Amino acid sequence: YVKKVNHLLRNRLFQNNGLWLEQTINDGNALAQGLVFDTNFPISIILKNAPDMNVKANISRNWSTAHNVSGPNNRFAEQAKFNANLSLDYKINEAWKMGGNYGIVSGGPLRVAQDRINLVQVRRATTAYAHWAINKESTLRMSASNLLLEPVRTQSSIFNQQGKTTVRSNSRGVLFTSVNFEIKFEFK
């Protein structure tokens, strides 16, 4: 894909009377381009007599340039250079399904403004689920994510007349779980 972006919205961080303020501004134009690959297939295509399992995968490589921010690494603030996902879904029987997903998103330095560089961490997403179709009207889905207990780390460096200010944030990895029960009602 190739996409030209006019009137790129960006957050401007500045100091006013000793306070740090952030403001959304229209900051010129940008260009985004990339390659994307998606696939989805039953594993029985590769392995004879394989269980009822489905494979989903995608990978993308992205490039972008914000014209009003000098490089290097002057790409869109939320655009990763690289990301990939692999999912497996296994149908045990008519009532039960289970599966999992592993995803990775690249990190590295990101120049979001002339005076600001963020250091973005590599992110790994892991999820597992089990789905029980109790009957035609009721289902139960249990899931867990962040199975690797990935911590979240951020760093932002701001350059101004006083020099460089760096802010770092660390938070521990947390396991997220959910249980959803669904009932379908039909009104006639």
Tab-separated table of C-alpha atoms in Angstrom:
chain	number	residue	atom	x	y	z
A	1	TYR	CA	0.000	0.000	0.000
A	2	VAL	CA	0.935	3.637	-0.482
A	3	LYS	CA	-1.003	6.398	1.224
A	4	LYS	CA	-0.499	10.157	1.140
A	5	VAL	CA	-1.738	11.906	4.291
A	6	ASN	CA	-2.666	15.582	4.168
A	7	HIS	CA	-3.010	17.581	7.381
A	8	LEU	CA	-1.332	15.056	9.688
A	9	LEU	CA	-2.570	15.414	13.273
A	10	ARG	CA	0.172	15.268	15.871
A	11	ASN	CA	0.504	16.045	19.575
A	12	ARG	CA	2.685	19.063	20.354
A	13	LEU	CA	4.288	19.115	23.799
A	14	PHE	CA	5.446	22.496	25.099
A	15	GLN	CA	6.123	24.420	28.263
A	16	ASN	CA	4.040	27.456	29.230
A	17	ASN	CA	4.686	29.350	32.492
A	18	GLY	CA	6.513	26.337	33.932
A	19	LEU	CA	3.760	23.842	33.035
A	20	TRP	CA	4.052	21.118	30.425
A	21	LEU	CA	1.087	21.198	28.034
A	22	GLU	CA	0.081	18.941	25.168
A	23	GLN	CA	-1.965	20.146	22.211
A	24	THR	CA	-3.192	18.404	19.066
A	25	ILE	CA	-2.056	20.304	15.988
A	26	ASN	CA	-2.326	19.972	12.229
A	27	ASP	CA	1.298	19.495	11.205
A	28	GLY	CA	1.723	19.176	7.473
A	29	ASN	CA	1.753	16.126	5.266
A	30	ALA	CA	3.084	12.592	5.453
A	31	LEU	CA	3.577	9.493	3.339
A	32	ALA	CA	2.895	5.928	4.478
A	33	GLN	CA	3.725	2.729	2.632
A	34	GLY	CA	3.988	-0.902	3.459
A	35	LEU	CA	3.694	-4.561	2.609
A	36	VAL	CA	1.047	-6.775	4.231
A	37	PHE	CA	0.584	-10.553	4.041
A	38	ASP	CA	-2.428	-12.394	5.493
A	39	THR	CA	-3.288	-16.070	5.371
A	40	ASN	CA	-5.937	-18.322	6.874
A	41	PHE	CA	-6.143	-22.062	6.203
A	42	PRO	CA	-6.985	-25.424	7.790
A	43	ILE	CA	-3.874	-27.305	8.870
A	44	SER	CA	-5.184	-30.376	7.010
A	45	ILE	CA	-3.883	-28.738	3.801
A	46	ILE	CA	-0.348	-29.391	5.058
A	47	LEU	CA	-0.798	-32.517	7.211
A	48	LYS	CA	-2.961	-35.469	6.254
A	49	ASN	CA	-5.264	-36.699	9.031
A	50	ALA	CA	-4.606	-33.505	11.008
A	51	PRO	CA	-7.008	-32.465	13.752
A	52	ASP	CA	-9.667	-29.853	12.993
A	53	MET	CA	-7.279	-26.929	13.404
A	54	ASN	CA	-7.154	-23.593	11.606
A	55	VAL	CA	-4.057	-21.402	11.190
A	56	LYS	CA	-4.168	-17.634	10.791
A	57	ALA	CA	-1.064	-15.546	10.212
A	58	ASN	CA	-0.243	-12.035	9.171
A	59	ILE	CA	2.890	-10.005	8.826
A	60	SER	CA	3.428	-6.398	7.836
A	61	ARG	CA	6.358	-4.091	7.209
A	62	ASN	CA	5.550	-0.383	7.323
A	63	TRP	CA	7.352	2.810	6.434
A	64	SER	CA	6.174	6.367	6.941
A	65	THR	CA	7.612	9.847	6.857
A	66	ALA	CA	6.172	12.926	8.562
A	67	HIS	CA	7.435	15.762	6.337
A	68	ASN	CA	7.584	18.438	9.080
A	69	VAL	CA	9.753	16.286	11.371
A	70	SER	CA	13.361	15.718	10.369
A	71	GLY	CA	14.603	12.118	10.390
A	72	PRO	CA	15.696	9.554	11.137
A	73	ASN	CA	12.744	7.576	12.589
A	74	ASN	CA	10.227	10.340	11.829
A	75	ARG	CA	7.307	8.015	11.207
A	76	PHE	CA	3.696	8.071	12.378
A	77	ALA	CA	3.516	7.928	16.152
A	78	GLU	CA	1.409	4.739	16.293
A	79	GLN	CA	2.918	2.941	13.308
A	80	ALA	CA	5.256	0.046	14.028
A	81	LYS	CA	7.929	-0.777	11.469
A	82	PHE	CA	7.084	-4.468	11.736
A	83	ASN	CA	4.367	-6.639	13.253
A	84	ALA	CA	3.349	-10.271	12.988
A	85	ASN	CA	0.657	-12.541	14.438
A	86	LEU	CA	0.145	-16.299	14.486
A	87	SER	CA	-3.121	-17.870	15.688
A	88	LEU	CA	-4.216	-21.476	16.061
A	89	ASP	CA	-7.853	-22.472	16.542
A	90	TYR	CA	-8.640	-26.080	17.402
A	91	LYS	CA	-12.150	-27.533	17.210
A	92	ILE	CA	-12.234	-30.381	19.702
A	93	ASN	CA	-15.836	-31.337	18.963
A	94	GLU	CA	-19.126	-29.591	18.136
A	95	ALA	CA	-19.312	-28.045	21.598
A	96	TRP	CA	-15.684	-27.131	22.375
A	97	LYS	CA	-13.102	-24.940	20.643
A	98	MET	CA	-9.825	-23.603	21.956
A	99	GLY	CA	-6.993	-21.573	20.586
A	100	GLY	CA	-4.183	-19.160	21.083
A	101	ASN	CA	-2.418	-16.211	19.530
A	102	TYR	CA	1.121	-14.881	19.608
A	103	GLY	CA	1.876	-11.444	18.232
A	104	ILE	CA	4.931	-9.231	18.111
A	105	VAL	CA	5.242	-5.523	17.333
A	106	SER	CA	8.633	-3.915	16.734
A	107	GLY	CA	10.011	-1.157	18.898
A	108	GLY	CA	12.877	1.300	18.727
A	109	PRO	CA	13.352	5.062	18.590
A	110	LEU	CA	10.516	7.185	17.214
A	111	ARG	CA	10.938	10.894	16.485
A	112	VAL	CA	7.430	12.271	17.054
A	113	ALA	CA	8.456	15.939	16.872
A	114	GLN	CA	11.494	18.057	16.162
A	115	ASP	CA	12.142	18.267	19.909
A	116	ARG	CA	10.898	14.859	21.110
A	117	ILE	CA	12.012	11.236	20.705
A	118	ASN	CA	10.126	8.311	22.202
A	119	LEU	CA	11.734	4.944	22.768
A	120	VAL	CA	9.094	2.310	22.036
A	121	GLN	CA	9.523	-1.197	23.458
A	122	VAL	CA	9.041	-4.386	21.505
A	123	ARG	CA	5.599	-5.678	22.445
A	124	ARG	CA	4.628	-9.349	22.580
A	125	ALA	CA	0.963	-10.291	22.864
A	126	THR	CA	-0.097	-13.766	23.983
A	127	THR	CA	-3.679	-14.928	24.326
A	128	ALA	CA	-5.405	-18.274	24.915
A	129	TYR	CA	-9.106	-19.090	24.949
A	130	ALA	CA	-11.609	-21.906	25.371
A	131	HIS	CA	-15.142	-21.703	23.973
A	132	TRP	CA	-18.013	-23.965	25.003
A	133	ALA	CA	-21.241	-24.004	23.011
A	134	ILE	CA	-23.527	-25.237	25.781
A	135	ASN	CA	-26.497	-25.369	23.419
A	136	LYS	CA	-27.842	-23.369	20.446
A	137	GLU	CA	-28.676	-20.388	22.653
A	138	SER	CA	-25.847	-20.354	25.220
A	139	THR	CA	-22.069	-20.103	25.029
A	140	LEU	CA	-19.299	-19.699	27.558
A	141	ARG	CA	-15.944	-18.196	26.577
A	142	MET	CA	-12.932	-18.108	28.892
A	143	SER	CA	-9.782	-16.268	27.903
A	144	ALA	CA	-6.460	-15.092	29.258
A	145	SER	CA	-4.074	-12.568	27.753
A	146	ASN	CA	-0.573	-11.308	28.435
A	147	LEU	CA	0.439	-14.870	29.264
A	148	LEU	CA	4.129	-13.889	29.213
A	149	LEU	CA	3.429	-11.173	31.823
A	150	GLU	CA	5.124	-8.587	29.599
A	151	PRO	CA	5.884	-5.388	31.507
A	152	VAL	CA	5.171	-2.024	29.866
A	153	ARG	CA	8.120	0.357	29.560
A	154	THR	CA	8.042	3.795	27.975
A	155	GLN	CA	10.624	6.511	27.561
A	156	SER	CA	10.290	9.996	26.130
A	157	SER	CA	13.092	12.511	25.691
A	158	ILE	CA	12.369	16.205	25.187
A	159	PHE	CA	14.992	18.647	23.924
A	160	ASN	CA	14.680	22.373	24.698
A	161	GLN	CA	16.786	25.426	25.630
A	162	GLN	CA	17.500	23.946	29.075
A	163	GLY	CA	18.855	20.700	27.586
A	164	LYS	CA	17.359	17.227	27.563
A	165	THR	CA	14.635	15.887	29.842
A	166	THR	CA	13.956	12.143	29.844
A	167	VAL	CA	10.883	10.568	31.404
A	168	ARG	CA	10.771	6.804	31.938
A	169	SER	CA	7.836	4.675	33.031
A	170	ASN	CA	7.799	1.005	34.044
A	171	SER	CA	4.821	-1.102	35.008
A	172	ARG	CA	4.820	-4.772	35.804
A	173	GLY	CA	3.196	-7.343	33.557
A	174	VAL	CA	-0.345	-8.300	34.495
A	175	LEU	CA	-2.339	-11.351	33.435
A	176	PHE	CA	-5.784	-10.452	32.122
A	177	THR	CA	-8.580	-13.016	32.311
A	178	SER	CA	-12.213	-12.941	31.303
A	179	VAL	CA	-15.243	-15.189	31.358
A	180	ASN	CA	-18.173	-14.331	29.092
A	181	PHE	CA	-21.532	-16.062	29.169
A	182	GLU	CA	-23.884	-15.378	26.262
A	183	ILE	CA	-27.550	-16.241	25.897
A	184	LYS	CA	-29.448	-15.569	22.680
A	185	PHE	CA	-33.126	-14.728	22.939
A	186	GLU	CA	-35.498	-15.037	20.029
A	187	PHE	CA	-38.731	-13.034	19.986
A	188	LYS	CA	-41.528	-14.008	17.654
